[in-house]
Amino acid sequence: IAELNPALLALDWLLGVWESDEPGEGSFSSIPPFRYNERLHFSHVGQPVINFMFNAFHAENKKPMHRECGFIRIQPGGNRVAFIIAQNSGLVEIEEGDLTGQQLTLHTHALARTSFAKEPHVQQISRVFQLRPDGKLEQTVSMAMEGGPLMQHLHITYRRSS
Ligand code: HEM
């Protein structure tokens, strides 16, 4: 097992495997509300980079749903954090934001999609990760479609599973 790169010390609270403790809640003005489970993996290989995979499953029939994976980089000597993300829906994204204690607030910095992506096209994504005092990790995701307002799409809490 590689030694943690010191550049990642401020983000060490993310590392490991997280499992939704109860189903997450999905919503958006244009879709029926839904529930899902999700497993998050955050790992490193000694580089100043976190590798991540997020895999969501239908809460009732357990079928795989949304998946995303990528890398997390932190600005050397700063508190700026970047998520470099590929999503199974055909979206690739860079989200950036600031780390304050054990909370990360991220916003889309760059976004691209396949030429044949379904409409509506998402324009902006924001998310907050927070390690709560009770040891649970919380993620809230909001998004905006072309010309639309930023609205919540996902809210979920996870417990550490390893
Ligand atoms: C729908 C984006 C994560 C489940 C949608 C839609 C978009 C979207 C653009 C279409 C809304 C419409 O038709 O008006 C995203 C983005 C995500 C994300 C950008 C990550 C940042 C997730 C996750 C789940 C999920 C983790 C968990 C299962 C769904 C479902 C629908 C939906 C069930 C409605 C049915 C469908 O269109 O497939 N999402 N989503 N999404 N999303 Fe997400």
PDB file of C-alpha atoms and ligand atoms in Angstrom:
ATOM      1  CA  ILE A   1       0.000   0.000   0.000  1.00  0.00           C
ATOM      2  CA  ALA A   2       1.451   3.338  -1.069  1.00  0.00           C
ATOM      3  CA  GLU A   3       2.101   6.033   1.495  1.00  0.00           C
ATOM      4  CA  LEU A   4      -0.354   8.944   1.355  1.00  0.00           C
ATOM      5  CA  ASN A   5       1.057  11.857  -0.626  1.00  0.00           C
ATOM      6  CA  PRO A   6       1.239  14.825   1.789  1.00  0.00           C
ATOM      7  CA  ALA A   7      -0.661  16.935  -0.770  1.00  0.00           C
ATOM      8  CA  LEU A   8      -3.755  14.856   0.074  1.00  0.00           C
ATOM      9  CA  LEU A   9      -3.694  15.294   3.850  1.00  0.00           C
ATOM     10  CA  ALA A  10      -6.511  17.869   3.757  1.00  0.00           C
ATOM     11  CA  LEU A  11      -8.719  15.371   1.894  1.00  0.00           C
ATOM     12  CA  ASP A  12      -7.838  12.197   3.810  1.00  0.00           C
ATOM     13  CA  TRP A  13     -11.322  12.165   5.377  1.00  0.00           C
ATOM     14  CA  LEU A  14     -12.752  11.117   1.973  1.00  0.00           C
ATOM     15  CA  LEU A  15     -10.537   8.059   1.460  1.00  0.00           C
ATOM     16  CA  GLY A  16     -12.100   4.611   1.688  1.00  0.00           C
ATOM     17  CA  VAL A  17     -15.403   3.058   0.747  1.00  0.00           C
ATOM     18  CA  TRP A  18     -18.756   4.620   1.566  1.00  0.00           C
ATOM     19  CA  GLU A  19     -22.177   3.012   1.320  1.00  0.00           C
ATOM     20  CA  SER A  20     -25.514   4.844   1.406  1.00  0.00           C
ATOM     21  CA  ASP A  21     -26.975   4.234   4.869  1.00  0.00           C
ATOM     22  CA  GLU A  22     -30.515   4.677   3.623  1.00  0.00           C
ATOM     23  CA  PRO A  23     -31.652   5.209   0.024  1.00  0.00           C
ATOM     24  CA  GLY A  24     -30.777   8.554  -1.485  1.00  0.00           C
ATOM     25  CA  GLU A  25     -33.513  10.797  -2.823  1.00  0.00           C
ATOM     26  CA  GLY A  26     -33.553  11.865  -6.456  1.00  0.00           C
ATOM     27  CA  SER A  27     -35.728  14.582  -7.876  1.00  0.00           C
ATOM     28  CA  PHE A  28     -35.987  17.236 -10.552  1.00  0.00           C
ATOM     29  CA  SER A  29     -38.930  19.296 -11.782  1.00  0.00           C
ATOM     30  CA  SER A  30     -39.182  17.228 -15.004  1.00  0.00           C
ATOM     31  CA  ILE A  31     -38.978  13.684 -13.570  1.00  0.00           C
ATOM     32  CA  PRO A  32     -40.795  11.580 -10.963  1.00  0.00           C
ATOM     33  CA  PRO A  33     -38.965  11.358  -7.612  1.00  0.00           C
ATOM     34  CA  PHE A  34     -36.856   8.192  -7.178  1.00  0.00           C
ATOM     35  CA  ARG A  35     -34.722   6.407  -4.602  1.00  0.00           C
ATOM     36  CA  TYR A  36     -31.298   4.894  -5.099  1.00  0.00           C
ATOM     37  CA  ASN A  37     -28.380   3.322  -3.283  1.00  0.00           C
ATOM     38  CA  GLU A  38     -24.811   4.297  -3.987  1.00  0.00           C
ATOM     39  CA  ARG A  39     -21.298   3.083  -3.188  1.00  0.00           C
ATOM     40  CA  LEU A  40     -18.356   5.490  -3.312  1.00  0.00           C
ATOM     41  CA  HIS A  41     -14.702   4.429  -3.542  1.00  0.00           C
ATOM     42  CA  PHE A  42     -11.908   6.939  -2.950  1.00  0.00           C
ATOM     43  CA  SER A  43      -8.351   5.589  -3.205  1.00  0.00           C
ATOM     44  CA  HIS A  44      -4.799   6.691  -3.984  1.00  0.00           C
ATOM     45  CA  VAL A  45      -1.568   5.172  -5.273  1.00  0.00           C
ATOM     46  CA  GLY A  46       0.860   7.614  -3.660  1.00  0.00           C
ATOM     47  CA  GLN A  47       0.364  10.323  -6.280  1.00  0.00           C
ATOM     48  CA  PRO A  48      -1.056  13.722  -5.225  1.00  0.00           C
ATOM     49  CA  VAL A  49      -4.347  12.513  -6.757  1.00  0.00           C
ATOM     50  CA  ILE A  50      -7.410  10.702  -5.421  1.00  0.00           C
ATOM     51  CA  ASN A  51      -9.019   8.116  -7.718  1.00  0.00           C
ATOM     52  CA  PHE A  52     -12.766   7.740  -7.327  1.00  0.00           C
ATOM     53  CA  MET A  53     -15.698   5.614  -8.509  1.00  0.00           C
ATOM     54  CA  PHE A  54     -19.358   6.289  -7.672  1.00  0.00           C
ATOM     55  CA  ASN A  55     -21.814   3.506  -8.527  1.00  0.00           C
ATOM     56  CA  ALA A  56     -25.558   3.978  -8.038  1.00  0.00           C
ATOM     57  CA  PHE A  57     -28.178   1.219  -7.962  1.00  0.00           C
ATOM     58  CA  HIS A  58     -31.957   1.190  -8.045  1.00  0.00           C
ATOM     59  CA  ALA A  59     -33.182   1.060  -4.424  1.00  0.00           C
ATOM     60  CA  GLU A  60     -35.801  -1.645  -5.098  1.00  0.00           C
ATOM     61  CA  ASN A  61     -34.579  -3.846  -7.982  1.00  0.00           C
ATOM     62  CA  LYS A  62     -30.830  -3.220  -7.308  1.00  0.00           C
ATOM     63  CA  LYS A  63     -30.063  -2.671 -11.007  1.00  0.00           C
ATOM     64  CA  PRO A  64     -27.018  -0.539 -11.852  1.00  0.00           C
ATOM     65  CA  MET A  65     -27.905   3.073 -12.654  1.00  0.00           C
ATOM     66  CA  HIS A  66     -25.724   6.151 -12.764  1.00  0.00           C
ATOM     67  CA  ARG A  67     -21.933   5.634 -12.630  1.00  0.00           C
ATOM     68  CA  GLU A  68     -19.132   8.136 -12.565  1.00  0.00           C
ATOM     69  CA  CYS A  69     -15.416   7.903 -12.028  1.00  0.00           C
ATOM     70  CA  GLY A  70     -12.408  10.149 -12.152  1.00  0.00           C
ATOM     71  CA  PHE A  71      -9.676  11.927 -10.297  1.00  0.00           C
ATOM     72  CA  ILE A  72      -9.455  14.585  -7.616  1.00  0.00           C
ATOM     73  CA  ARG A  73      -6.601  17.081  -7.587  1.00  0.00           C
ATOM     74  CA  ILE A  74      -5.870  19.765  -5.011  1.00  0.00           C
ATOM     75  CA  GLN A  75      -4.126  23.036  -5.816  1.00  0.00           C
ATOM     76  CA  PRO A  76      -0.565  22.872  -4.447  1.00  0.00           C
ATOM     77  CA  GLY A  77      -0.389  25.035  -1.343  1.00  0.00           C
ATOM     78  CA  GLY A  78      -4.021  26.105  -1.725  1.00  0.00           C
ATOM     79  CA  ASN A  79      -7.532  24.961  -0.920  1.00  0.00           C
ATOM     80  CA  ARG A  80      -8.840  24.803  -4.488  1.00  0.00           C
ATOM     81  CA  VAL A  81     -10.031  21.297  -5.393  1.00  0.00           C
ATOM     82  CA  ALA A  82     -10.819  19.897  -8.867  1.00  0.00           C
ATOM     83  CA  PHE A  83     -12.874  16.794  -9.713  1.00  0.00           C
ATOM     84  CA  ILE A  84     -12.158  15.419 -13.213  1.00  0.00           C
ATOM     85  CA  ILE A  85     -15.229  13.284 -13.937  1.00  0.00           C
ATOM     86  CA  ALA A  86     -16.500  10.846 -16.584  1.00  0.00           C
ATOM     87  CA  GLN A  87     -20.163   9.811 -16.335  1.00  0.00           C
ATOM     88  CA  ASN A  88     -21.804   6.768 -17.970  1.00  0.00           C
ATOM     89  CA  SER A  89     -24.457   9.105 -19.394  1.00  0.00           C
ATOM     90  CA  GLY A  90     -21.827  10.450 -21.814  1.00  0.00           C
ATOM     91  CA  LEU A  91     -20.971  13.571 -19.862  1.00  0.00           C
ATOM     92  CA  VAL A  92     -17.432  14.583 -18.944  1.00  0.00           C
ATOM     93  CA  GLU A  93     -16.864  17.334 -16.503  1.00  0.00           C
ATOM     94  CA  ILE A  94     -14.420  19.306 -14.433  1.00  0.00           C
ATOM     95  CA  GLU A  95     -15.888  20.640 -11.207  1.00  0.00           C
ATOM     96  CA  GLU A  96     -13.935  23.014  -9.007  1.00  0.00           C
ATOM     97  CA  GLY A  97     -14.424  24.531  -5.619  1.00  0.00           C
ATOM     98  CA  ASP A  98     -12.987  25.308  -2.261  1.00  0.00           C
ATOM     99  CA  LEU A  99     -12.288  23.043   0.650  1.00  0.00           C
ATOM    100  CA  THR A 100     -13.385  24.453   4.000  1.00  0.00           C
ATOM    101  CA  GLY A 101     -12.663  22.056   6.859  1.00  0.00           C
ATOM    102  CA  GLN A 102     -14.411  18.825   5.916  1.00  0.00           C
ATOM    103  CA  GLN A 103     -16.771  20.370   3.392  1.00  0.00           C
ATOM    104  CA  LEU A 104     -16.262  20.664  -0.355  1.00  0.00           C
ATOM    105  CA  THR A 105     -18.455  22.880  -2.516  1.00  0.00           C
ATOM    106  CA  LEU A 106     -17.959  22.311  -6.244  1.00  0.00           C
ATOM    107  CA  HIS A 107     -19.296  23.921  -9.426  1.00  0.00           C
ATOM    108  CA  THR A 108     -18.919  22.980 -13.090  1.00  0.00           C
ATOM    109  CA  HIS A 109     -15.805  24.531 -14.608  1.00  0.00           C
ATOM    110  CA  ALA A 110     -15.954  22.648 -17.938  1.00  0.00           C
ATOM    111  CA  LEU A 111     -18.506  20.283 -19.446  1.00  0.00           C
ATOM    112  CA  ALA A 112     -18.729  18.222 -22.637  1.00  0.00           C
ATOM    113  CA  ARG A 113     -21.085  15.537 -23.905  1.00  0.00           C
ATOM    114  CA  THR A 114     -21.453  13.063 -26.743  1.00  0.00           C
ATOM    115  CA  SER A 115     -22.775  14.466 -30.035  1.00  0.00           C
ATOM    116  CA  PHE A 116     -25.847  12.225 -29.637  1.00  0.00           C
ATOM    117  CA  ALA A 117     -26.653  13.053 -25.993  1.00  0.00           C
ATOM    118  CA  LYS A 118     -30.341  13.060 -25.075  1.00  0.00           C
ATOM    119  CA  GLU A 119     -32.033  16.380 -24.338  1.00  0.00           C
ATOM    120  CA  PRO A 120     -32.429  18.244 -22.080  1.00  0.00           C
ATOM    121  CA  HIS A 121     -28.756  19.173 -21.873  1.00  0.00           C
ATOM    122  CA  VAL A 122     -27.431  19.936 -18.422  1.00  0.00           C
ATOM    123  CA  GLN A 123     -25.428  23.200 -18.312  1.00  0.00           C
ATOM    124  CA  GLN A 124     -24.313  23.499 -14.714  1.00  0.00           C
ATOM    125  CA  ILE A 125     -23.787  21.076 -11.845  1.00  0.00           C
ATOM    126  CA  SER A 126     -23.070  21.967  -8.233  1.00  0.00           C
ATOM    127  CA  ARG A 127     -22.380  19.615  -5.420  1.00  0.00           C
ATOM    128  CA  VAL A 128     -21.539  19.676  -1.760  1.00  0.00           C
ATOM    129  CA  PHE A 129     -19.733  16.892   0.089  1.00  0.00           C
ATOM    130  CA  GLN A 130     -19.671  17.179   3.834  1.00  0.00           C
ATOM    131  CA  LEU A 131     -18.300  14.917   6.544  1.00  0.00           C
ATOM    132  CA  ARG A 132     -20.780  15.410   9.353  1.00  0.00           C
ATOM    133  CA  PRO A 133     -19.895  15.396  13.038  1.00  0.00           C
ATOM    134  CA  ASP A 134     -21.696  12.014  13.339  1.00  0.00           C
ATOM    135  CA  GLY A 135     -19.153  10.488  10.904  1.00  0.00           C
ATOM    136  CA  LYS A 136     -21.568  10.268   7.979  1.00  0.00           C
ATOM    137  CA  LEU A 137     -20.748  11.684   4.576  1.00  0.00           C
ATOM    138  CA  GLU A 138     -23.447  13.706   2.856  1.00  0.00           C
ATOM    139  CA  GLN A 139     -23.672  14.599  -0.848  1.00  0.00           C
ATOM    140  CA  THR A 140     -26.136  17.067  -2.386  1.00  0.00           C
ATOM    141  CA  VAL A 141     -26.180  17.576  -6.162  1.00  0.00           C
ATOM    142  CA  SER A 142     -28.002  20.367  -7.978  1.00  0.00           C
ATOM    143  CA  MET A 143     -28.118  20.987 -11.711  1.00  0.00           C
ATOM    144  CA  ALA A 144     -29.439  23.458 -14.258  1.00  0.00           C
ATOM    145  CA  MET A 145     -30.622  22.750 -17.795  1.00  0.00           C
ATOM    146  CA  GLU A 146     -30.138  25.221 -20.656  1.00  0.00           C
ATOM    147  CA  GLY A 147     -31.930  28.386 -19.608  1.00  0.00           C
ATOM    148  CA  GLY A 148     -33.295  26.787 -16.426  1.00  0.00           C
ATOM    149  CA  PRO A 149     -32.662  27.415 -12.729  1.00  0.00           C
ATOM    150  CA  LEU A 150     -30.266  25.424 -10.539  1.00  0.00           C
ATOM    151  CA  MET A 151     -32.405  22.809  -8.765  1.00  0.00           C
ATOM    152  CA  GLN A 152     -31.642  19.858  -6.524  1.00  0.00           C
ATOM    153  CA  HIS A 153     -31.296  16.459  -8.248  1.00  0.00           C
ATOM    154  CA  LEU A 154     -29.820  14.272  -5.489  1.00  0.00           C
ATOM    155  CA  HIS A 155     -29.432  14.060  -1.745  1.00  0.00           C
ATOM    156  CA  ILE A 156     -27.833  11.111   0.016  1.00  0.00           C
ATOM    157  CA  THR A 157     -25.882  10.175   3.140  1.00  0.00           C
ATOM    158  CA  TYR A 158     -23.286   7.430   3.412  1.00  0.00           C
ATOM    159  CA  ARG A 159     -21.670   5.473   6.211  1.00  0.00           C
ATOM    160  CA  ARG A 160     -18.086   4.317   6.007  1.00  0.00           C
ATOM    161  CA  SER A 161     -17.903   0.659   5.018  1.00  0.00           C
ATOM    162  CA  SER A 162     -14.090   0.291   4.897  1.00  0.00           C
TER     163      SER A 162
HETATM  164  C1  HEM B   1     -32.483  12.194 -14.862  1.00  0.00           C
HETATM  165  C2  HEM B   1     -28.248  14.453 -14.836  1.00  0.00           C
HETATM  166  C3  HEM B   1     -26.717  11.648 -11.214  1.00  0.00           C
HETATM  167  C4  HEM B   1     -30.790   9.093 -11.547  1.00  0.00           C
HETATM  168  C5  HEM B   1     -31.463  13.044 -15.164  1.00  0.00           C
HETATM  169  C6  HEM B   1     -31.511  14.044 -16.212  1.00  0.00           C
HETATM  170  C7  HEM B   1     -30.316  14.661 -16.208  1.00  0.00           C
HETATM  171  C8  HEM B   1     -29.519  14.073 -15.157  1.00  0.00           C
HETATM  172  C9  HEM B   1     -29.869  15.777 -17.133  1.00  0.00           C
HETATM  173  C10 HEM B   1     -32.681  14.297 -17.162  1.00  0.00           C
HETATM  174  C11 HEM B   1     -33.696  15.224 -16.538  1.00  0.00           C
HETATM  175  C12 HEM B   1     -34.881  15.455 -17.468  1.00  0.00           C
HETATM  176  O1  HEM B   1     -35.230  14.541 -18.240  1.00  0.00           O
HETATM  177  O2  HEM B   1     -35.463  16.553 -17.409  1.00  0.00           O
HETATM  178  C13 HEM B   1     -27.488  13.903 -13.834  1.00  0.00           C
HETATM  179  C14 HEM B   1     -26.156  14.353 -13.477  1.00  0.00           C
HETATM  180  C15 HEM B   1     -25.733  13.569 -12.452  1.00  0.00           C
HETATM  181  C16 HEM B   1     -26.786  12.614 -12.184  1.00  0.00           C
HETATM  182  C17 HEM B   1     -25.423  15.494 -14.152  1.00  0.00           C
HETATM  183  C18 HEM B   1     -24.450  13.599 -11.668  1.00  0.00           C
HETATM  184  C19 HEM B   1     -23.815  14.724 -11.387  1.00  0.00           C
HETATM  185  C20 HEM B   1     -27.676  10.697 -10.993  1.00  0.00           C
HETATM  186  C21 HEM B   1     -27.569   9.633 -10.028  1.00  0.00           C
HETATM  187  C22 HEM B   1     -28.693   8.919 -10.114  1.00  0.00           C
HETATM  188  C23 HEM B   1     -29.535   9.529 -11.141  1.00  0.00           C
HETATM  189  C24 HEM B   1     -26.398   9.377  -9.067  1.00  0.00           C
HETATM  190  C25 HEM B   1     -28.977   7.734  -9.254  1.00  0.00           C
HETATM  191  C26 HEM B   1     -29.620   6.672  -9.648  1.00  0.00           C
HETATM  192  C27 HEM B   1     -31.596   9.737 -12.461  1.00  0.00           C
HETATM  193  C28 HEM B   1     -32.926   9.254 -12.825  1.00  0.00           C
HETATM  194  C29 HEM B   1     -33.444  10.160 -13.760  1.00  0.00           C
HETATM  195  C30 HEM B   1     -32.393  11.158 -13.972  1.00  0.00           C
HETATM  196  C31 HEM B   1     -33.614   7.999 -12.271  1.00  0.00           C
HETATM  197  C32 HEM B   1     -34.817  10.121 -14.435  1.00  0.00           C
HETATM  198  C33 HEM B   1     -34.921   9.103 -15.487  1.00  0.00           C
HETATM  199  C34 HEM B   1     -33.909   9.304 -16.561  1.00  0.00           C
HETATM  200  O3  HEM B   1     -33.929  10.357 -17.214  1.00  0.00           O
HETATM  201  O4  HEM B   1     -33.045   8.411 -16.693  1.00  0.00           O
HETATM  202  N1  HEM B   1     -30.250  13.090 -14.538  1.00  0.00           N
HETATM  203  N2  HEM B   1     -27.828  12.852 -13.038  1.00  0.00           N
HETATM  204  N3  HEM B   1     -28.874  10.613 -11.642  1.00  0.00           N
HETATM  205  N4  HEM B   1     -31.320  10.877 -13.149  1.00  0.00           N
HETATM  206 FE1  HEM B   1     -29.608  11.912 -13.047  1.00  0.00          FE
END
